Coordinates of C-alpha atoms in Angstrom, one line a residue:
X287 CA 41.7 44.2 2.0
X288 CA 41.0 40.3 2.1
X289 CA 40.9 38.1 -0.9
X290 CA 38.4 35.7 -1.5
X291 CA 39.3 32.0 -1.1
X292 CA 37.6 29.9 -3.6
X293 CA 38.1 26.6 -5.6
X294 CA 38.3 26.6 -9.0
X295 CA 36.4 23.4 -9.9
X296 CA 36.6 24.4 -13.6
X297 CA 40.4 23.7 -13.6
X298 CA 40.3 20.5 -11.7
X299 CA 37.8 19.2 -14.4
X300 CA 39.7 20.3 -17.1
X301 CA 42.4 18.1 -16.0
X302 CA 40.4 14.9 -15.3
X303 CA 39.1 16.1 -19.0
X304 CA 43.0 16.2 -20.4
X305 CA 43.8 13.0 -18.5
X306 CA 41.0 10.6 -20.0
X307 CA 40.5 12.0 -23.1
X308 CA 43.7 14.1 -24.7
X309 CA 46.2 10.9 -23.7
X310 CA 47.5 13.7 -20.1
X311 CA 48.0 9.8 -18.5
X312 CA 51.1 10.0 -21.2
X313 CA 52.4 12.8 -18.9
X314 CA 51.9 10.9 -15.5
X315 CA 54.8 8.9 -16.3
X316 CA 55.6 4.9 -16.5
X317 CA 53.9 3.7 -13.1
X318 CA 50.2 5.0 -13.9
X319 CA 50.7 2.5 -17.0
X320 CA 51.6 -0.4 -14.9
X321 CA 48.5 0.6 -12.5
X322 CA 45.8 0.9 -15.1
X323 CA 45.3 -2.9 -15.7
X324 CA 45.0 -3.5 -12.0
X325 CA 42.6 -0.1 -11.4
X326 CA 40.0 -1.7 -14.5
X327 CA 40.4 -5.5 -12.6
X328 CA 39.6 -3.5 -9.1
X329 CA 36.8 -1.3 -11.0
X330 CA 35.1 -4.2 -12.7
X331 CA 35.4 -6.5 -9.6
X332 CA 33.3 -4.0 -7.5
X333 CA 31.3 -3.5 -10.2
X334 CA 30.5 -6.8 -10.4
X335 CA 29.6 -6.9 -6.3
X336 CA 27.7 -4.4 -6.5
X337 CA 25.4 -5.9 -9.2
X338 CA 25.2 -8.9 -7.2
X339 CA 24.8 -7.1 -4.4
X340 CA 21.4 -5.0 -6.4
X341 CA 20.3 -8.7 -7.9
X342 CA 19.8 -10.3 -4.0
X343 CA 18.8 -7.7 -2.4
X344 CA 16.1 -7.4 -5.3
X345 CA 15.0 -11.1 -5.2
X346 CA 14.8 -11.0 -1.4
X347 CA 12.3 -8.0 -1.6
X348 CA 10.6 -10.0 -4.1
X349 CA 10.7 -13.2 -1.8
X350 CA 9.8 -11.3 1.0
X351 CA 6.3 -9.4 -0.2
X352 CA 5.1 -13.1 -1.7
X353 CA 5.6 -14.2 1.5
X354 CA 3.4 -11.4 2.8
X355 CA 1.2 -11.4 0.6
X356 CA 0.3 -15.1 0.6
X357 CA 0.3 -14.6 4.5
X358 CA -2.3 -12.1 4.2
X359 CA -4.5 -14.6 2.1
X360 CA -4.0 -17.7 4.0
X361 CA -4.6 -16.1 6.9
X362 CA -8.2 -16.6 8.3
X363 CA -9.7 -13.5 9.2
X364 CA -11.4 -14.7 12.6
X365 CA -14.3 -12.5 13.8
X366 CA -14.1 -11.6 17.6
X367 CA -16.5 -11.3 19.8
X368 CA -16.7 -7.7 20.1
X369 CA -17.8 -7.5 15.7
X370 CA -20.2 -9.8 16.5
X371 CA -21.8 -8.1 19.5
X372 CA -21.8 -4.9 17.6
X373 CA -23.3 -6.8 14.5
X374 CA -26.1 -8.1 17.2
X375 CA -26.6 -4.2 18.4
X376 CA -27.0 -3.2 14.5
X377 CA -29.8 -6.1 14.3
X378 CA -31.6 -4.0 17.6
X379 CA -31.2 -0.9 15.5
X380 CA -32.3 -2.4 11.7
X381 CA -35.7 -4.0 13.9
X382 CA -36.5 -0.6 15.4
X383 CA -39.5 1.7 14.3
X384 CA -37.3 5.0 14.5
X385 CA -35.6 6.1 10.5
X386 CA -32.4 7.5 12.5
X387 CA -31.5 4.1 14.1
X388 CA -31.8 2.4 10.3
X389 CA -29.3 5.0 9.7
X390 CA -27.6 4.2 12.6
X391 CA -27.7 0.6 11.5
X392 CA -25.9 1.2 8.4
X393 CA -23.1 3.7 10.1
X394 CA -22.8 0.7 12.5
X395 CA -22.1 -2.0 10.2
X396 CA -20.1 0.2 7.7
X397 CA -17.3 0.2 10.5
X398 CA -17.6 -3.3 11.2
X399 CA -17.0 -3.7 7.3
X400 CA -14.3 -1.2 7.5
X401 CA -12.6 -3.0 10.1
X402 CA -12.6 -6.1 8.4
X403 CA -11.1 -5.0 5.0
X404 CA -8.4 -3.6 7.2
X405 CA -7.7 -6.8 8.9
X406 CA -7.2 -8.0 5.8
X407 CA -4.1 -5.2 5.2
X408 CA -5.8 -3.9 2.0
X409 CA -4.0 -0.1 1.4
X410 CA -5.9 2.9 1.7
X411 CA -6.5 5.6 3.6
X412 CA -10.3 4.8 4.1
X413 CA -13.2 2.3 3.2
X414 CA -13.4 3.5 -0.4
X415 CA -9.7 3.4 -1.2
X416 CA -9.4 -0.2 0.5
X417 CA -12.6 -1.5 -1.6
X418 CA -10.8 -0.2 -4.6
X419 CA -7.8 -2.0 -3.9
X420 CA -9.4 -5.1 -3.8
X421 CA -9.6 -7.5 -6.5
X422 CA -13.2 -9.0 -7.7
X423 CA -11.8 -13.0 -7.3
X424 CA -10.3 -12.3 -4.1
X425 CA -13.6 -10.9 -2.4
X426 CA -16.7 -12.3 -4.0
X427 CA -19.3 -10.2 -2.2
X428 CA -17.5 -7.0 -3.6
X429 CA -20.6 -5.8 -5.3
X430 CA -22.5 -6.2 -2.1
X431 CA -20.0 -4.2 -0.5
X432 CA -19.7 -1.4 -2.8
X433 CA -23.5 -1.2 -2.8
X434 CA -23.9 -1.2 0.9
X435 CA -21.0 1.4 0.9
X436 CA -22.6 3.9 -1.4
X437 CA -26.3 3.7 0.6
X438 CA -24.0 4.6 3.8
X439 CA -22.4 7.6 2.1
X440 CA -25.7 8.5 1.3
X441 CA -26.6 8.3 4.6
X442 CA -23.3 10.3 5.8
X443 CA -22.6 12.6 3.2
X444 CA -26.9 13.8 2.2
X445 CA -28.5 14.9 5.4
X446 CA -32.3 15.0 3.9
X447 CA -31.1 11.1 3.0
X448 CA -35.2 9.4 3.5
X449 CA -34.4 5.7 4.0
X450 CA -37.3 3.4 4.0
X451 CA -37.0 0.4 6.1
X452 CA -37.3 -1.9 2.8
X453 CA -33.9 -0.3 1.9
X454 CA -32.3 -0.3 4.8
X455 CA -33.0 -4.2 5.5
X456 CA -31.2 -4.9 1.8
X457 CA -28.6 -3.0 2.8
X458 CA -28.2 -4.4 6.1
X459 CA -28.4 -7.6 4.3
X460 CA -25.7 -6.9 1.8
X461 CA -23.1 -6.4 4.9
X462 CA -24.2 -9.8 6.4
X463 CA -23.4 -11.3 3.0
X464 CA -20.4 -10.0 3.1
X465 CA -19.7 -10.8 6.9
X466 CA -20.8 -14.0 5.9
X467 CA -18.5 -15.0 3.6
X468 CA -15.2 -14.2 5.8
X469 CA -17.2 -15.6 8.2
X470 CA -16.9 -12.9 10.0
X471 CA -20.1 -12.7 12.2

């Protein structure tokens, strides 16, 4: 018959329990004495590194994302040529006769608007989330944006959506306030 082989981690606590707390360093003998001054300086010191070590790294994170962040604000976001073609196209669609290309329109210049709040490295998984992020002084056509945003999901989300080209004019004109002020188109 075979025996099991286990450790009995119950008795090797027990003595690390006798040891610090019912005076079993007594039993050790003279040279654990001499050590235990020398083991605290050793403990403490690394202690002490290690906090220091906590306290940089800390500070350099915190360094590091203000430098990121005021990156991300001084940091011009430049339209390119392509945004403003597709802006152009989304003019075409906005002067047309035909409901579905005001709808069009609005799809069109919802992406342009979602590309731009991504170039600016707000978080979020989508438009919404990254307009949420934002802060009202850091984008002052916020309003416009939320507002243009909604009369898209409208759009995308409610398929009997009737758009009147009155509406879809102001809400073409809402994105160009807000391309406007990144200058952006």
């Amino acid at each position: 018959m075979q025996s099991t082989v286990y450790i009995n981690f119950e008795y090797f606590f027990n003595l690390i329990y006798q040891l610090l707390f019912n005076g079993g360093w007594r039993n050790l003998g003279m040279p654990v004495l001499v050590w235990l001054p020398v083991i605290k300086v050793i403990g403490i010191t690394i202690g002490l590194i290690w906090l220091a070590l906590i306290v940089y790294i800390s500070l350099r994170l915190i360094e590091l994302n203000k430098k990121k962040i005021i990156e991300n604000i001084t940091q011009p976001v430049v339209a390119s040529k392509d945004y403003t073609e597709q802006f152009e196209r989304v003019m075409k669609f906005i002067d047309s006769d035909n409901p579905s290309d005001w709808k069009l329109a609005i799809i069109e210049a919802d992406t342009i608007l979602d590309a731009l709040v991504a170039r600016m490295n707000y978080p979020g998984e989508n438009l919404g989330e990254r307009l949420k992020a934002i802060e009202a002084s850091d984008f002052l056509t916020l309003n416009q944006a939320w507002e243009a945003h909604k009369v898209r999901n409208q759009i995308a989300h409610e398929p009997n959506h009737q758009l009147n080209k009155r509406e879809a004019r102001a809400t073409i004109e809402l994105y160009k306030q807000v391309f406007q002020e990144f200058d952006y188109i």
